[in-house]
PDB file of N, CA and C in Angstrom:
ATOM      1  N   MET A   1      79.302 155.345  46.222  1.00 79.00           N
ATOM      2  CA  MET A   1      80.377 155.041  45.320  1.00 79.00           C
ATOM      3  C   MET A   1      80.450 153.531  45.103  1.00 79.00           C
ATOM      4  N   ILE A   2      80.623 153.111  43.879  1.00 83.00           N
ATOM      5  CA  ILE A   2      80.770 151.699  43.564  1.00 83.00           C
ATOM      6  C   ILE A   2      82.250 151.345  43.619  1.00 83.00           C
ATOM      7  N   GLU A   3      82.598 150.377  44.472  1.00 86.00           N
ATOM      8  CA  GLU A   3      83.997 149.998  44.651  1.00 86.00           C
ATOM      9  C   GLU A   3      84.480 149.057  43.553  1.00 86.00           C
ATOM     10  N   ARG A   4      85.792 149.009  43.406  1.00 86.00           N
ATOM     11  CA  ARG A   4      86.414 148.074  42.472  1.00 86.00           C
ATOM     12  C   ARG A   4      86.429 146.685  43.109  1.00 86.00           C
ATOM     13  N   ILE A   5      86.387 145.665  42.265  1.00 83.00           N
ATOM     14  CA  ILE A   5      86.327 144.285  42.741  1.00 83.00           C
ATOM     15  C   ILE A   5      87.512 143.929  43.637  1.00 83.00           C
ATOM     16  N   ASP A   6      88.716 144.386  43.294  1.00 85.00           N
ATOM     17  CA  ASP A   6      89.887 144.043  44.108  1.00 85.00           C
ATOM     18  C   ASP A   6      89.837 144.708  45.477  1.00 85.00           C
ATOM     19  N   ALA A   7      89.265 145.902  45.558  1.00 88.00           N
ATOM     20  CA  ALA A   7      89.132 146.584  46.848  1.00 88.00           C
ATOM     21  C   ALA A   7      88.167 145.827  47.762  1.00 88.00           C
ATOM     22  N   ILE A   8      87.110 145.320  47.198  1.00 85.00           N
ATOM     23  CA  ILE A   8      86.140 144.547  47.982  1.00 85.00           C
ATOM     24  C   ILE A   8      86.796 143.274  48.515  1.00 85.00           C
ATOM     25  N   ALA A   9      87.556 142.589  47.669  1.00 87.00           N
ATOM     26  CA  ALA A   9      88.227 141.355  48.093  1.00 87.00           C
ATOM     27  C   ALA A   9      89.212 141.622  49.221  1.00 87.00           C
ATOM     28  N   ARG A  10      90.000 142.692  49.095  1.00 91.00           N
ATOM     29  CA  ARG A  10      90.965 143.019  50.148  1.00 91.00           C
ATOM     30  C   ARG A  10      90.267 143.377  51.456  1.00 91.00           C
ATOM     31  N   LYS A  11      89.213 144.175  51.366  1.00 89.00           N
ATOM     32  CA  LYS A  11      88.502 144.596  52.570  1.00 89.00           C
ATOM     33  C   LYS A  11      87.884 143.396  53.293  1.00 89.00           C
ATOM     34  N   GLN A  12      87.360 142.444  52.525  1.00 88.00           N
ATOM     35  CA  GLN A  12      86.715 141.286  53.134  1.00 88.00           C
ATOM     36  C   GLN A  12      87.701 140.173  53.460  1.00 88.00           C
ATOM     37  N   GLY A  13      88.939 140.298  52.948  1.00 92.00           N
ATOM     38  CA  GLY A  13      89.961 139.308  53.236  1.00 92.00           C
ATOM     39  C   GLY A  13      89.651 137.932  52.683  1.00 92.00           C
ATOM     40  N   ARG A  14      89.016 137.883  51.521  1.00 86.00           N
ATOM     41  CA  ARG A  14      88.666 136.590  50.929  1.00 86.00           C
ATOM     42  C   ARG A  14      88.488 136.727  49.425  1.00 86.00           C
ATOM     43  N   ASP A  15      88.287 135.603  48.779  1.00 84.00           N
ATOM     44  CA  ASP A  15      88.018 135.615  47.351  1.00 84.00           C
ATOM     45  C   ASP A  15      86.617 136.160  47.104  1.00 84.00           C
ATOM     46  N   VAL A  16      86.410 136.686  45.913  1.00 83.00           N
ATOM     47  CA  VAL A  16      85.091 137.149  45.505  1.00 83.00           C
ATOM     48  C   VAL A  16      84.816 136.652  44.093  1.00 83.00           C
ATOM     49  N   LEU A  17      83.561 136.541  43.760  1.00 83.00           N
ATOM     50  CA  LEU A  17      83.142 136.117  42.426  1.00 83.00           C
ATOM     51  C   LEU A  17      82.664 137.344  41.672  1.00 83.00           C
ATOM     52  N   TYR A  18      83.161 137.513  40.460  1.00 84.00           N
ATOM     53  CA  TYR A  18      82.791 138.669  39.640  1.00 84.00           C
ATOM     54  C   TYR A  18      81.994 138.170  38.443  1.00 84.00           C
ATOM     55  N   LEU A  19      80.793 138.677  38.272  1.00 84.00           N
ATOM     56  CA  LEU A  19      79.952 138.333  37.127  1.00 84.00           C
ATOM     57  C   LEU A  19      79.746 139.575  36.288  1.00 84.00           C
ATOM     58  N   GLU A  20      79.827 139.415  34.976  1.00 80.00           N
ATOM     59  CA  GLU A  20      79.620 140.533  34.052  1.00 80.00           C
ATOM     60  C   GLU A  20      78.610 140.081  33.005  1.00 80.00           C
ATOM     61  N   PHE A  21      77.659 140.931  32.688  1.00 79.00           N
ATOM     62  CA  PHE A  21      76.566 140.558  31.790  1.00 79.00           C
ATOM     63  C   PHE A  21      76.627 141.347  30.487  1.00 79.00           C
ATOM     64  N   HIS A  22      76.483 140.599  29.389  1.00 73.00           N
ATOM     65  CA  HIS A  22      76.487 141.188  28.051  1.00 73.00           C
ATOM     66  C   HIS A  22      75.382 140.541  27.229  1.00 73.00           C
ATOM     67  N   PRO A  23      74.896 141.231  26.211  1.00 68.00           N
ATOM     68  CA  PRO A  23      73.942 140.582  25.310  1.00 68.00           C
ATOM     69  C   PRO A  23      74.638 139.453  24.545  1.00 68.00           C
ATOM     70  N   GLN A  24      73.868 138.536  24.001  1.00 67.00           N
ATOM     71  CA  GLN A  24      74.433 137.401  23.282  1.00 67.00           C
ATOM     72  C   GLN A  24      75.194 137.816  22.029  1.00 67.00           C
ATOM     73  N   ALA A  25      74.654 138.751  21.277  1.00 69.00           N
ATOM     74  CA  ALA A  25      75.286 139.165  20.024  1.00 69.00           C
ATOM     75  C   ALA A  25      76.337 140.239  20.303  1.00 69.00           C
ATOM     76  N   PRO A  26      77.606 140.003  19.901  1.00 67.00           N
ATOM     77  CA  PRO A  26      78.661 141.000  20.165  1.00 67.00           C
ATOM     78  C   PRO A  26      78.339 142.381  19.607  1.00 67.00           C
ATOM     79  N   GLY A  27      77.648 142.476  18.488  1.00 68.00           N
ATOM     80  CA  GLY A  27      77.316 143.767  17.897  1.00 68.00           C
ATOM     81  C   GLY A  27      76.342 144.586  18.723  1.00 68.00           C
ATOM     82  N   GLU A  28      75.666 143.950  19.663  1.00 67.00           N
ATOM     83  CA  GLU A  28      74.681 144.642  20.506  1.00 67.00           C
ATOM     84  C   GLU A  28      75.277 145.147  21.815  1.00 67.00           C
ATOM     85  N   ARG A  29      76.560 144.893  22.040  1.00 64.00           N
ATOM     86  CA  ARG A  29      77.163 145.245  23.333  1.00 64.00           C
ATOM     87  C   ARG A  29      77.234 146.743  23.571  1.00 64.00           C
ATOM     88  N   LYS A  30      77.461 147.521  22.546  1.00 70.00           N
ATOM     89  CA  LYS A  30      77.553 148.974  22.733  1.00 70.00           C
ATOM     90  C   LYS A  30      76.194 149.500  23.176  1.00 70.00           C
ATOM     91  N   GLY A  31      76.189 150.168  24.292  1.00 70.00           N
ATOM     92  CA  GLY A  31      74.947 150.745  24.804  1.00 70.00           C
ATOM     93  C   GLY A  31      74.053 149.758  25.532  1.00 70.00           C
ATOM     94  N   HIS A  32      74.558 148.553  25.812  1.00 71.00           N
ATOM     95  CA  HIS A  32      73.751 147.550  26.520  1.00 71.00           C
ATOM     96  C   HIS A  32      73.460 148.032  27.933  1.00 71.00           C
ATOM     97  N   ASP A  33      72.196 148.031  28.297  1.00 79.00           N
ATOM     98  CA  ASP A  33      71.789 148.450  29.642  1.00 79.00           C
ATOM     99  C   ASP A  33      71.685 147.213  30.537  1.00 79.00           C
ATOM    100  N   TYR A  34      72.752 146.935  31.274  1.00 78.00           N
ATOM    101  CA  TYR A  34      72.793 145.727  32.097  1.00 78.00           C
ATOM    102  C   TYR A  34      71.699 145.720  33.160  1.00 78.00           C
ATOM    103  N   THR A  35      71.206 146.901  33.560  1.00 80.00           N
ATOM    104  CA  THR A  35      70.176 146.942  34.600  1.00 80.00           C
ATOM    105  C   THR A  35      68.848 146.394  34.100  1.00 80.00           C
ATOM    106  N   ARG A  36      68.690 146.286  32.783  1.00 82.00           N
ATOM    107  CA  ARG A  36      67.456 145.749  32.215  1.00 82.00           C
ATOM    108  C   ARG A  36      67.654 144.341  31.654  1.00 82.00           C
ATOM    109  N   ASP A  37      68.808 143.751  31.901  1.00 81.00           N
ATOM    110  CA  ASP A  37      69.133 142.418  31.408  1.00 81.00           C
ATOM    111  C   ASP A  37      68.350 141.380  32.219  1.00 81.00           C
ATOM    112  N   PRO A  38      67.502 140.568  31.577  1.00 82.00           N
ATOM    113  CA  PRO A  38      66.687 139.607  32.329  1.00 82.00           C
ATOM    114  C   PRO A  38      67.514 138.525  33.024  1.00 82.00           C
ATOM    115  N   VAL A  39      68.634 138.142  32.463  1.00 82.00           N
ATOM    116  CA  VAL A  39      69.494 137.148  33.117  1.00 82.00           C
ATOM    117  C   VAL A  39      70.084 137.749  34.388  1.00 82.00           C
ATOM    118  N   ARG A  40      70.576 138.986  34.292  1.00 85.00           N
ATOM    119  CA  ARG A  40      71.152 139.643  35.450  1.00 85.00           C
ATOM    120  C   ARG A  40      70.108 139.815  36.547  1.00 85.00           C
ATOM    121  N   ALA A  41      68.880 140.099  36.173  1.00 85.00           N
ATOM    122  CA  ALA A  41      67.830 140.307  37.166  1.00 85.00           C
ATOM    123  C   ALA A  41      67.618 139.065  38.024  1.00 85.00           C
ATOM    124  N   GLY A  42      67.823 137.902  37.455  1.00 88.00           N
ATOM    125  CA  GLY A  42      67.629 136.672  38.211  1.00 88.00           C
ATOM    126  C   GLY A  42      68.754 136.349  39.170  1.00 88.00           C
ATOM    127  N   VAL A  43      69.938 136.862  38.920  1.00 89.00           N
ATOM    128  CA  VAL A  43      71.092 136.528  39.762  1.00 89.00           C
ATOM    129  C   VAL A  43      70.935 137.069  41.181  1.00 89.00           C
ATOM    130  N   PRO A  44      70.680 138.370  41.394  1.00 87.00           N
ATOM    131  CA  PRO A  44      70.505 138.841  42.777  1.00 87.00           C
ATOM    132  C   PRO A  44      69.351 138.141  43.496  1.00 87.00           C
ATOM    133  N   ALA A  45      68.293 137.845  42.752  1.00 88.00           N
ATOM    134  CA  ALA A  45      67.161 137.145  43.370  1.00 88.00           C
ATOM    135  C   ALA A  45      67.588 135.758  43.844  1.00 88.00           C
ATOM    136  N   GLY A  46      68.344 135.050  43.020  1.00 90.00           N
ATOM    137  CA  GLY A  46      68.819 133.720  43.402  1.00 90.00           C
ATOM    138  C   GLY A  46      69.783 133.764  44.568  1.00 90.00           C
ATOM    139  N   LEU A  47      70.673 134.745  44.551  1.00 90.00           N
ATOM    140  CA  LEU A  47      71.608 134.885  45.670  1.00 90.00           C
ATOM    141  C   LEU A  47      70.854 135.179  46.963  1.00 90.00           C
ATOM    142  N   GLY A  48      69.847 136.028  46.872  1.00 90.00           N
ATOM    143  CA  GLY A  48      69.047 136.357  48.048  1.00 90.00           C
ATOM    144  C   GLY A  48      68.314 135.153  48.613  1.00 90.00           C
ATOM    145  N   ARG A  49      67.808 134.290  47.730  1.00 93.00           N
ATOM    146  CA  ARG A  49      67.114 133.082  48.200  1.00 93.00           C
ATOM    147  C   ARG A  49      68.049 132.167  48.985  1.00 93.00           C
ATOM    148  N   HIS A  50      69.325 132.247  48.686  1.00 93.00           N
ATOM    149  CA  HIS A  50      70.304 131.401  49.375  1.00 93.00           C
ATOM    150  C   HIS A  50      71.103 132.181  50.424  1.00 93.00           C
ATOM    151  N   ALA A  51      70.637 133.361  50.777  1.00 93.00           N
ATOM    152  CA  ALA A  51      71.252 134.208  51.804  1.00 93.00           C
ATOM    153  C   ALA A  51      72.722 134.506  51.502  1.00 93.00           C
ATOM    154  N   VAL A  52      73.039 134.706  50.232  1.00 88.00           N
ATOM    155  CA  VAL A  52      74.397 135.063  49.825  1.00 88.00           C
ATOM    156  C   VAL A  52      74.456 136.578  49.669  1.00 88.00           C
ATOM    157  N   HIS A  53      75.356 137.216  50.427  1.00 84.00           N
ATOM    158  CA  HIS A  53      75.517 138.661  50.344  1.00 84.00           C
ATOM    159  C   HIS A  53      76.208 139.021  49.034  1.00 84.00           C
ATOM    160  N   TRP A  54      75.773 140.106  48.415  1.00 85.00           N
ATOM    161  CA  TRP A  54      76.428 140.566  47.186  1.00 85.00           C
ATOM    162  C   TRP A  54      76.452 142.079  47.165  1.00 85.00           C
ATOM    163  N   ASP A  55      77.422 142.618  46.435  1.00 82.00           N
ATOM    164  CA  ASP A  55      77.565 144.053  46.238  1.00 82.00           C
ATOM    165  C   ASP A  55      77.814 144.314  44.767  1.00 82.00           C
ATOM    166  N   GLU A  56      77.293 145.402  44.279  1.00 81.00           N
ATOM    167  CA  GLU A  56      77.603 145.822  42.924  1.00 81.00           C
ATOM    168  C   GLU A  56      79.019 146.397  42.943  1.00 81.00           C
ATOM    169  N   CYS A  57      79.784 146.145  41.869  1.00 79.00           N
ATOM    170  CA  CYS A  57      81.167 146.629  41.843  1.00 79.00           C
ATOM    171  C   CYS A  57      81.587 146.979  40.430  1.00 79.00           C
ATOM    172  N   ARG A  58      82.780 147.537  40.337  1.00 68.00           N
ATOM    173  CA  ARG A  58      83.389 147.837  39.042  1.00 68.00           C
ATOM    174  C   ARG A  58      84.458 146.797  38.772  1.00 68.00           C
ATOM    175  N   PRO A  59      84.827 146.615  37.482  1.00 61.00           N
ATOM    176  CA  PRO A  59      85.891 145.662  37.181  1.00 61.00           C
ATOM    177  C   PRO A  59      87.213 146.079  37.803  1.00 61.00           C
TER     178      PRO A  59
END
């Protein structure tokens, strides 16, 4: 189950950073597959290089 962002913050007892990815053109947002977004793909890799723990969540 993917948790909501506020539930994660409460459970960890700290602030959390929420990132949301969309295509550049607003008209392309419907049906955007964020799992294939090249910008999003780089974020977990960068966090991992810096040993930053992350979890996927819902708004």
